[in-house]
Amino acid sequence: MQTGCTAIYVDGTCVASVEQTDGFDLSIANCIGSTSTFYVGYAAWGEFYHGSLKNLVVYNTAIYSDPVTHASELAAAADAALEAIEGTKVTVNEVIDDDGRTYENSSNTPELVFDGDTSTFYDGAVEGAWVGAKIDSTVISTVAIYARSANYERIAGAVIQGSNDGENWTDLYTIETAVQNEWIICDITDTTAYTYVRVYNCAYGNVAEMNIYTTSSSGTNTGSNTGSNTGTTSPQTGFAFVGLGVVALASGAAIVVSKKRH
């Protein structure tokens, strides 16, 4: 699409567009300017949107004319990081957490951290919520963490810890920098065998996925290293979830609707 135009995409298909006319820039950025008032679900003539939106995100970056393809590319890149991990994926015998509470009694429970789907996540009720797993005793070589996409910054400062009694914990790795829509690969140098491993000090326990690996012969191989990225709710630049459709605006800015933040 030429510069200065705006298009709306639903599930990767262009459903409407406005082409540049007589050299006039019809991009979203130019039409709304830099000092305009921004409304969501409200028209200047008094009409209102009837529906529900969760976690509105606005991007000031270039977007993609085919967001579905772009989402697939992101998922493939994320899986490549897992495929590069040496060792075998450890079986989770039991999911452990702070106390099982979730934010406003939501369905975002600790078990979702081990469901193989990066679009789901644990959303704890308290700032100090944590989540982890009980495993067969083994030396942990790597832990792969996928942060909650909508609030990925909460993973910064989180600590991977190991324990053999579920009460006394040893720091194994600290996640210094938060990243979005990517696996955080935590290489563990501690050679002690552990039966418990957890992610601690992550705000509200906001972890989407956690994979545990070992290079020890005592580890249990669960098969492929790759987890599922189906339905990833990342704010992939330039498309939005509205109702049941995915909408993209092919211009210099975009509005993205994903999951609820608290």
PDB file of C-alpha atoms in Angstrom:
ATOM      1  CA  MET A   1       0.000   0.000   0.000  1.00  0.00           C
ATOM      2  CA  GLN A   2       1.296   3.446  -0.881  1.00  0.00           C
ATOM      3  CA  THR A   3       2.396   5.982   1.716  1.00  0.00           C
ATOM      4  CA  GLY A   4      -0.304   8.274   3.084  1.00  0.00           C
ATOM      5  CA  CYS A   5      -3.131   5.723   3.045  1.00  0.00           C
ATOM      6  CA  THR A   6      -5.112   3.909   5.718  1.00  0.00           C
ATOM      7  CA  ALA A   7      -6.533   0.390   5.566  1.00  0.00           C
ATOM      8  CA  ILE A   8      -8.417  -1.863   7.993  1.00  0.00           C
ATOM      9  CA  TYR A   9      -7.588  -5.575   8.098  1.00  0.00           C
ATOM     10  CA  VAL A  10      -9.737  -8.270   9.713  1.00  0.00           C
ATOM     11  CA  ASP A  11      -8.031 -11.639  10.190  1.00  0.00           C
ATOM     12  CA  GLY A  12      -5.404 -10.630   7.632  1.00  0.00           C
ATOM     13  CA  THR A  13      -7.917  -9.563   4.947  1.00  0.00           C
ATOM     14  CA  CYS A  14      -8.260  -5.932   3.886  1.00  0.00           C
ATOM     15  CA  VAL A  15     -11.915  -4.962   4.384  1.00  0.00           C
ATOM     16  CA  ALA A  16     -11.678  -1.191   3.800  1.00  0.00           C
ATOM     17  CA  SER A  17      -9.137   1.392   2.705  1.00  0.00           C
ATOM     18  CA  VAL A  18      -8.745   5.070   1.913  1.00  0.00           C
ATOM     19  CA  GLU A  19      -6.240   5.925  -0.785  1.00  0.00           C
ATOM     20  CA  GLN A  20      -4.155   9.079  -0.967  1.00  0.00           C
ATOM     21  CA  THR A  21      -6.019  11.745  -2.976  1.00  0.00           C
ATOM     22  CA  ASP A  22      -4.364  14.632  -4.840  1.00  0.00           C
ATOM     23  CA  GLY A  23      -1.249  14.203  -2.771  1.00  0.00           C
ATOM     24  CA  PHE A  24      -3.106  14.600   0.529  1.00  0.00           C
ATOM     25  CA  ASP A  25      -1.710  12.388   3.285  1.00  0.00           C
ATOM     26  CA  LEU A  26      -4.574  10.248   4.616  1.00  0.00           C
ATOM     27  CA  SER A  27      -2.514   8.269   7.091  1.00  0.00           C
ATOM     28  CA  ILE A  28      -3.852   8.013  10.640  1.00  0.00           C
ATOM     29  CA  ALA A  29      -0.887   9.950  12.028  1.00  0.00           C
ATOM     30  CA  ASN A  30      -1.491  12.865   9.677  1.00  0.00           C
ATOM     31  CA  CYS A  31      -5.273  12.920  10.077  1.00  0.00           C
ATOM     32  CA  ILE A  32      -5.279  13.073  13.863  1.00  0.00           C
ATOM     33  CA  GLY A  33      -2.180  15.267  14.141  1.00  0.00           C
ATOM     34  CA  SER A  34       0.066  15.530  17.178  1.00  0.00           C
ATOM     35  CA  THR A  35      -2.205  17.501  19.533  1.00  0.00           C
ATOM     36  CA  SER A  36      -5.601  15.894  18.951  1.00  0.00           C
ATOM     37  CA  THR A  37      -7.809  14.289  21.598  1.00  0.00           C
ATOM     38  CA  PHE A  38      -7.847  10.525  21.410  1.00  0.00           C
ATOM     39  CA  TYR A  39     -11.118   8.678  22.107  1.00  0.00           C
ATOM     40  CA  VAL A  40     -11.851   4.965  22.066  1.00  0.00           C
ATOM     41  CA  GLY A  41     -15.490   3.989  21.536  1.00  0.00           C
ATOM     42  CA  TYR A  42     -16.715   7.575  21.372  1.00  0.00           C
ATOM     43  CA  ALA A  43     -17.543   9.724  18.356  1.00  0.00           C
ATOM     44  CA  ALA A  44     -17.443  13.506  18.314  1.00  0.00           C
ATOM     45  CA  TRP A  45     -21.142  13.582  17.400  1.00  0.00           C
ATOM     46  CA  GLY A  46     -22.162  11.661  20.528  1.00  0.00           C
ATOM     47  CA  GLU A  47     -22.273   8.001  19.481  1.00  0.00           C
ATOM     48  CA  PHE A  48     -20.847   5.367  21.782  1.00  0.00           C
ATOM     49  CA  TYR A  49     -19.379   1.919  21.243  1.00  0.00           C
ATOM     50  CA  HIS A  50     -21.404  -0.869  22.889  1.00  0.00           C
ATOM     51  CA  GLY A  51     -19.225  -3.810  23.839  1.00  0.00           C
ATOM     52  CA  SER A  52     -16.204  -4.668  25.967  1.00  0.00           C
ATOM     53  CA  LEU A  53     -12.487  -4.083  25.501  1.00  0.00           C
ATOM     54  CA  LYS A  54      -9.609  -5.442  27.545  1.00  0.00           C
ATOM     55  CA  ASN A  55      -6.195  -3.839  27.951  1.00  0.00           C
ATOM     56  CA  LEU A  56      -5.998  -1.217  25.219  1.00  0.00           C
ATOM     57  CA  VAL A  57      -2.499  -0.675  23.814  1.00  0.00           C
ATOM     58  CA  VAL A  58      -1.536   2.059  21.312  1.00  0.00           C
ATOM     59  CA  TYR A  59       1.601   1.762  19.181  1.00  0.00           C
ATOM     60  CA  ASN A  60       3.488   4.567  17.507  1.00  0.00           C
ATOM     61  CA  THR A  61       5.348   2.330  15.100  1.00  0.00           C
ATOM     62  CA  ALA A  62       5.026   1.003  11.583  1.00  0.00           C
ATOM     63  CA  ILE A  63       2.593  -1.893  11.287  1.00  0.00           C
ATOM     64  CA  TYR A  64       2.141  -4.853   9.003  1.00  0.00           C
ATOM     65  CA  SER A  65      -0.301  -5.301   6.154  1.00  0.00           C
ATOM     66  CA  ASP A  66      -0.520  -9.010   6.972  1.00  0.00           C
ATOM     67  CA  PRO A  67      -0.614  -9.324  10.785  1.00  0.00           C
ATOM     68  CA  VAL A  68      -1.484 -13.027  10.685  1.00  0.00           C
ATOM     69  CA  THR A  69       1.746 -13.828   8.827  1.00  0.00           C
ATOM     70  CA  HIS A  70       3.693 -11.575  11.161  1.00  0.00           C
ATOM     71  CA  ALA A  71       2.279 -13.376  14.192  1.00  0.00           C
ATOM     72  CA  SER A  72       3.397 -16.707  12.713  1.00  0.00           C
ATOM     73  CA  GLU A  73       6.890 -15.329  12.166  1.00  0.00           C
ATOM     74  CA  LEU A  74       7.100 -14.229  15.793  1.00  0.00           C
ATOM     75  CA  ALA A  75       5.967 -17.648  16.975  1.00  0.00           C
ATOM     76  CA  ALA A  76       8.555 -19.389  14.775  1.00  0.00           C
ATOM     77  CA  ALA A  77      11.334 -17.167  16.100  1.00  0.00           C
ATOM     78  CA  ALA A  78      10.284 -17.915  19.683  1.00  0.00           C
ATOM     79  CA  ASP A  79      10.265 -21.674  19.070  1.00  0.00           C
ATOM     80  CA  ALA A  80      13.737 -21.487  17.510  1.00  0.00           C
ATOM     81  CA  ALA A  81      15.114 -20.329  20.863  1.00  0.00           C
ATOM     82  CA  LEU A  82      13.723 -23.477  22.511  1.00  0.00           C
ATOM     83  CA  GLU A  83      15.073 -25.764  19.817  1.00  0.00           C
ATOM     84  CA  ALA A  84      18.587 -24.453  20.512  1.00  0.00           C
ATOM     85  CA  ILE A  85      18.470 -25.563  24.164  1.00  0.00           C
ATOM     86  CA  GLU A  86      20.655 -28.564  24.975  1.00  0.00           C
ATOM     87  CA  GLY A  87      19.257 -31.178  27.298  1.00  0.00           C
ATOM     88  CA  THR A  88      15.902 -32.809  27.904  1.00  0.00           C
ATOM     89  CA  LYS A  89      12.687 -31.202  29.082  1.00  0.00           C
ATOM     90  CA  VAL A  90      11.772 -32.257  32.601  1.00  0.00           C
ATOM     91  CA  THR A  91       8.339 -33.640  33.506  1.00  0.00           C
ATOM     92  CA  VAL A  92       6.279 -31.481  35.865  1.00  0.00           C
ATOM     93  CA  ASN A  93       4.857 -33.720  38.594  1.00  0.00           C
ATOM     94  CA  GLU A  94       2.979 -30.991  40.445  1.00  0.00           C
ATOM     95  CA  VAL A  95       2.378 -27.266  39.987  1.00  0.00           C
ATOM     96  CA  ILE A  96       3.252 -25.198  43.077  1.00  0.00           C
ATOM     97  CA  ASP A  97       2.365 -21.579  43.828  1.00  0.00           C
ATOM     98  CA  ASP A  98       2.037 -18.994  46.599  1.00  0.00           C
ATOM     99  CA  ASP A  99      -1.482 -19.917  47.702  1.00  0.00           C
ATOM    100  CA  GLY A 100      -3.598 -20.523  44.611  1.00  0.00           C
ATOM    101  CA  ARG A 101      -5.356 -17.157  44.673  1.00  0.00           C
ATOM    102  CA  THR A 102      -5.908 -15.352  41.390  1.00  0.00           C
ATOM    103  CA  TYR A 103      -6.706 -11.749  40.603  1.00  0.00           C
ATOM    104  CA  GLU A 104     -10.439 -11.111  41.110  1.00  0.00           C
ATOM    105  CA  ASN A 105     -11.036 -14.892  41.066  1.00  0.00           C
ATOM    106  CA  SER A 106     -10.054 -15.058  37.398  1.00  0.00           C
ATOM    107  CA  SER A 107      -9.383 -18.209  35.401  1.00  0.00           C
ATOM    108  CA  ASN A 108      -5.694 -17.297  35.018  1.00  0.00           C
ATOM    109  CA  THR A 109      -4.522 -20.033  37.368  1.00  0.00           C
ATOM    110  CA  PRO A 110      -0.951 -21.306  38.061  1.00  0.00           C
ATOM    111  CA  GLU A 111      -1.492 -24.461  35.965  1.00  0.00           C
ATOM    112  CA  LEU A 112      -1.535 -22.329  32.817  1.00  0.00           C
ATOM    113  CA  VAL A 113       2.206 -21.759  33.205  1.00  0.00           C
ATOM    114  CA  PHE A 114       2.710 -25.383  32.116  1.00  0.00           C
ATOM    115  CA  ASP A 115      -0.034 -25.804  29.494  1.00  0.00           C
ATOM    116  CA  GLY A 116       2.248 -25.286  26.465  1.00  0.00           C
ATOM    117  CA  ASP A 117       0.353 -22.173  25.365  1.00  0.00           C
ATOM    118  CA  THR A 118       2.086 -18.778  25.531  1.00  0.00           C
ATOM    119  CA  SER A 119      -1.248 -16.953  25.257  1.00  0.00           C
ATOM    120  CA  THR A 120      -2.291 -18.079  28.747  1.00  0.00           C
ATOM    121  CA  PHE A 121      -0.662 -16.955  31.991  1.00  0.00           C
ATOM    122  CA  TYR A 122      -0.815 -16.973  35.778  1.00  0.00           C
ATOM    123  CA  ASP A 123      -2.270 -13.782  37.261  1.00  0.00           C
ATOM    124  CA  GLY A 124      -1.776 -13.862  41.014  1.00  0.00           C
ATOM    125  CA  ALA A 125      -3.833 -11.871  43.482  1.00  0.00           C
ATOM    126  CA  VAL A 126      -0.861 -10.299  45.239  1.00  0.00           C
ATOM    127  CA  GLU A 127       2.302  -8.481  44.198  1.00  0.00           C
ATOM    128  CA  GLY A 128       4.502 -11.244  45.592  1.00  0.00           C
ATOM    129  CA  ALA A 129       2.745 -14.142  43.861  1.00  0.00           C
ATOM    130  CA  TRP A 130       5.010 -16.925  42.588  1.00  0.00           C
ATOM    131  CA  VAL A 131       4.691 -20.129  40.591  1.00  0.00           C
ATOM    132  CA  GLY A 132       6.772 -23.230  39.966  1.00  0.00           C
ATOM    133  CA  ALA A 133       6.874 -27.020  39.795  1.00  0.00           C
ATOM    134  CA  LYS A 134       7.762 -30.154  41.714  1.00  0.00           C
ATOM    135  CA  ILE A 135       9.915 -32.461  39.584  1.00  0.00           C
ATOM    136  CA  ASP A 136      11.943 -35.653  39.923  1.00  0.00           C
ATOM    137  CA  SER A 137      15.229 -34.750  41.603  1.00  0.00           C
ATOM    138  CA  THR A 138      17.722 -33.622  38.966  1.00  0.00           C
ATOM    139  CA  VAL A 139      20.341 -31.016  38.183  1.00  0.00           C
ATOM    140  CA  ILE A 140      18.620 -28.181  36.346  1.00  0.00           C
ATOM    141  CA  SER A 141      20.622 -26.955  33.367  1.00  0.00           C
ATOM    142  CA  THR A 142      18.215 -24.451  31.793  1.00  0.00           C
ATOM    143  CA  VAL A 143      14.900 -22.786  32.557  1.00  0.00           C
ATOM    144  CA  ALA A 144      12.987 -21.104  29.724  1.00  0.00           C
ATOM    145  CA  ILE A 145      10.511 -18.398  30.744  1.00  0.00           C
ATOM    146  CA  TYR A 146       7.862 -16.681  28.601  1.00  0.00           C
ATOM    147  CA  ALA A 147       6.459 -13.534  30.221  1.00  0.00           C
ATOM    148  CA  ARG A 148       2.835 -12.450  30.086  1.00  0.00           C
ATOM    149  CA  SER A 149       2.789 -10.538  26.801  1.00  0.00           C
ATOM    150  CA  ALA A 150       0.551  -7.649  27.853  1.00  0.00           C
ATOM    151  CA  ASN A 151       2.593  -6.956  31.006  1.00  0.00           C
ATOM    152  CA  TYR A 152       5.955  -8.418  30.070  1.00  0.00           C
ATOM    153  CA  GLU A 153       7.870  -5.751  32.006  1.00  0.00           C
ATOM    154  CA  ARG A 154       6.785  -7.434  35.236  1.00  0.00           C
ATOM    155  CA  ILE A 155       9.236 -10.281  34.648  1.00  0.00           C
ATOM    156  CA  ALA A 156      12.258  -7.999  35.188  1.00  0.00           C
ATOM    157  CA  GLY A 157      13.927  -8.848  38.482  1.00  0.00           C
ATOM    158  CA  ALA A 158      12.279 -12.266  38.761  1.00  0.00           C
ATOM    159  CA  VAL A 159      14.476 -14.966  40.269  1.00  0.00           C
ATOM    160  CA  ILE A 160      14.634 -18.656  39.361  1.00  0.00           C
ATOM    161  CA  GLN A 161      15.007 -20.627  42.607  1.00  0.00           C
ATOM    162  CA  GLY A 162      15.540 -24.263  43.518  1.00  0.00           C
ATOM    163  CA  SER A 163      14.637 -26.209  46.671  1.00  0.00           C
ATOM    164  CA  ASN A 164      14.543 -29.722  48.067  1.00  0.00           C
ATOM    165  CA  ASP A 165      11.949 -29.155  50.770  1.00  0.00           C
ATOM    166  CA  GLY A 166       9.695 -26.482  49.243  1.00  0.00           C
ATOM    167  CA  GLU A 167      10.564 -24.084  52.071  1.00  0.00           C
ATOM    168  CA  ASN A 168      14.239 -23.185  51.820  1.00  0.00           C
ATOM    169  CA  TRP A 169      15.143 -21.738  48.429  1.00  0.00           C
ATOM    170  CA  THR A 170      18.407 -21.108  46.591  1.00  0.00           C
ATOM    171  CA  ASP A 171      18.732 -18.403  43.931  1.00  0.00           C
ATOM    172  CA  LEU A 172      19.735 -19.946  40.597  1.00  0.00           C
ATOM    173  CA  TYR A 173      19.257 -17.127  38.088  1.00  0.00           C
ATOM    174  CA  THR A 174      18.005 -13.533  38.064  1.00  0.00           C
ATOM    175  CA  ILE A 175      16.175 -12.171  35.014  1.00  0.00           C
ATOM    176  CA  GLU A 176      17.670  -8.706  34.620  1.00  0.00           C
ATOM    177  CA  THR A 177      15.866  -7.545  31.469  1.00  0.00           C
ATOM    178  CA  ALA A 178      12.233  -8.059  30.474  1.00  0.00           C
ATOM    179  CA  VAL A 179      11.525  -9.072  26.880  1.00  0.00           C
ATOM    180  CA  GLN A 180       8.202  -9.352  25.079  1.00  0.00           C
ATOM    181  CA  ASN A 181       7.014 -12.204  22.858  1.00  0.00           C
ATOM    182  CA  GLU A 182      10.274 -14.112  23.315  1.00  0.00           C
ATOM    183  CA  TRP A 183      11.534 -16.941  25.464  1.00  0.00           C
ATOM    184  CA  ILE A 184      13.961 -15.865  28.169  1.00  0.00           C
ATOM    185  CA  ILE A 185      16.630 -18.557  28.323  1.00  0.00           C
ATOM    186  CA  CYS A 186      18.090 -18.902  31.821  1.00  0.00           C
ATOM    187  CA  ASP A 187      21.253 -21.036  31.900  1.00  0.00           C
ATOM    188  CA  ILE A 188      21.740 -22.515  35.378  1.00  0.00           C
ATOM    189  CA  THR A 189      25.282 -23.132  36.678  1.00  0.00           C
ATOM    190  CA  ASP A 190      24.329 -24.604  40.078  1.00  0.00           C
ATOM    191  CA  THR A 191      25.131 -28.350  40.042  1.00  0.00           C
ATOM    192  CA  THR A 192      22.850 -29.308  42.940  1.00  0.00           C
ATOM    193  CA  ALA A 193      19.941 -31.630  42.168  1.00  0.00           C
ATOM    194  CA  TYR A 194      16.573 -30.063  43.064  1.00  0.00           C
ATOM    195  CA  THR A 195      13.011 -31.355  43.370  1.00  0.00           C
ATOM    196  CA  TYR A 196      11.347 -27.927  43.333  1.00  0.00           C
ATOM    197  CA  VAL A 197      11.895 -24.956  41.014  1.00  0.00           C
ATOM    198  CA  ARG A 198       9.974 -21.697  40.952  1.00  0.00           C
ATOM    199  CA  VAL A 199       9.852 -18.178  39.494  1.00  0.00           C
ATOM    200  CA  TYR A 200       9.895 -15.749  42.409  1.00  0.00           C
ATOM    201  CA  ASN A 201       9.674 -11.945  42.619  1.00  0.00           C
ATOM    202  CA  CYS A 202       7.715 -11.559  39.380  1.00  0.00           C
ATOM    203  CA  ALA A 203       4.928  -9.017  39.841  1.00  0.00           C
ATOM    204  CA  TYR A 204       1.607 -10.846  40.292  1.00  0.00           C
ATOM    205  CA  GLY A 205       3.292 -14.072  39.199  1.00  0.00           C
ATOM    206  CA  ASN A 206       2.740 -12.997  35.592  1.00  0.00           C
ATOM    207  CA  VAL A 207       4.417 -15.936  33.849  1.00  0.00           C
ATOM    208  CA  ALA A 208       2.918 -17.339  30.638  1.00  0.00           C
ATOM    209  CA  GLU A 209       5.109 -20.428  30.251  1.00  0.00           C
ATOM    210  CA  MET A 210       7.951 -22.152  32.064  1.00  0.00           C
ATOM    211  CA  ASN A 211      10.031 -25.028  30.686  1.00  0.00           C
ATOM    212  CA  ILE A 212      12.631 -26.828  32.794  1.00  0.00           C
ATOM    213  CA  TYR A 213      15.564 -28.729  31.246  1.00  0.00           C
ATOM    214  CA  THR A 214      18.329 -31.007  32.465  1.00  0.00           C
ATOM    215  CA  THR A 215      21.463 -32.508  30.949  1.00  0.00           C
ATOM    216  CA  SER A 216      21.599 -35.099  33.733  1.00  0.00           C
ATOM    217  CA  SER A 217      20.747 -38.706  32.925  1.00  0.00           C
ATOM    218  CA  SER A 218      18.259 -38.566  35.796  1.00  0.00           C
ATOM    219  CA  GLY A 219      16.118 -36.071  33.915  1.00  0.00           C
ATOM    220  CA  THR A 220      12.915 -37.116  32.187  1.00  0.00           C
ATOM    221  CA  ASN A 221      12.564 -36.455  28.475  1.00  0.00           C
ATOM    222  CA  THR A 222       9.055 -35.303  27.581  1.00  0.00           C
ATOM    223  CA  GLY A 223       9.760 -35.136  23.858  1.00  0.00           C
ATOM    224  CA  SER A 224       9.997 -32.000  21.753  1.00  0.00           C
ATOM    225  CA  ASN A 225      11.498 -28.895  23.340  1.00  0.00           C
ATOM    226  CA  THR A 226       9.083 -26.610  21.602  1.00  0.00           C
ATOM    227  CA  GLY A 227       5.939 -25.334  23.264  1.00  0.00           C
ATOM    228  CA  SER A 228       2.753 -24.289  21.506  1.00  0.00           C
ATOM    229  CA  ASN A 229       2.315 -20.683  20.484  1.00  0.00           C
ATOM    230  CA  THR A 230      -1.260 -21.055  19.359  1.00  0.00           C
ATOM    231  CA  GLY A 231      -3.358 -17.995  19.930  1.00  0.00           C
ATOM    232  CA  THR A 232      -0.489 -15.812  21.125  1.00  0.00           C
ATOM    233  CA  THR A 233      -1.888 -12.666  22.698  1.00  0.00           C
ATOM    234  CA  SER A 234       1.143 -10.589  22.117  1.00  0.00           C
ATOM    235  CA  PRO A 235       0.580  -7.005  21.146  1.00  0.00           C
ATOM    236  CA  GLN A 236       1.975  -7.901  17.738  1.00  0.00           C
ATOM    237  CA  THR A 237       2.633  -4.543  16.261  1.00  0.00           C
ATOM    238  CA  GLY A 238      -0.356  -3.248  14.428  1.00  0.00           C
ATOM    239  CA  PHE A 239      -3.235  -5.604  14.980  1.00  0.00           C
ATOM    240  CA  ALA A 240      -5.993  -5.897  17.504  1.00  0.00           C
ATOM    241  CA  PHE A 241      -8.449  -8.307  18.999  1.00  0.00           C
ATOM    242  CA  VAL A 242     -11.918  -6.741  18.818  1.00  0.00           C
ATOM    243  CA  GLY A 243     -14.763  -9.135  19.571  1.00  0.00           C
ATOM    244  CA  LEU A 244     -13.944 -12.264  17.594  1.00  0.00           C
ATOM    245  CA  GLY A 245     -11.958 -10.596  14.822  1.00  0.00           C
ATOM    246  CA  VAL A 246      -8.391  -9.454  14.420  1.00  0.00           C
ATOM    247  CA  VAL A 247      -8.206  -5.932  13.110  1.00  0.00           C
ATOM    248  CA  ALA A 248      -5.158  -4.132  11.721  1.00  0.00           C
ATOM    249  CA  LEU A 249      -4.752  -0.552  10.629  1.00  0.00           C
ATOM    250  CA  ALA A 250      -2.168  -0.243   7.873  1.00  0.00           C
ATOM    251  CA  SER A 251      -0.746   3.135   8.741  1.00  0.00           C
ATOM    252  CA  GLY A 252       1.727   4.759  11.078  1.00  0.00           C
ATOM    253  CA  ALA A 253      -0.112   3.937  14.283  1.00  0.00           C
ATOM    254  CA  ALA A 254      -2.277   1.135  15.581  1.00  0.00           C
ATOM    255  CA  ILE A 255      -4.639   0.215  18.377  1.00  0.00           C
ATOM    256  CA  VAL A 256      -4.343  -3.206  19.967  1.00  0.00           C
ATOM    257  CA  VAL A 257      -6.807  -4.815  22.335  1.00  0.00           C
ATOM    258  CA  SER A 258      -5.652  -7.838  24.321  1.00  0.00           C
ATOM    259  CA  LYS A 259      -6.061  -9.200  27.831  1.00  0.00           C
ATOM    260  CA  LYS A 260      -6.995  -7.340  31.020  1.00  0.00           C
ATOM    261  CA  ARG A 261      -4.355  -5.661  33.112  1.00  0.00           C
ATOM    262  CA  HIS A 262      -4.624  -4.918  36.768  1.00  0.00           C
TER     263      HIS A 262
END
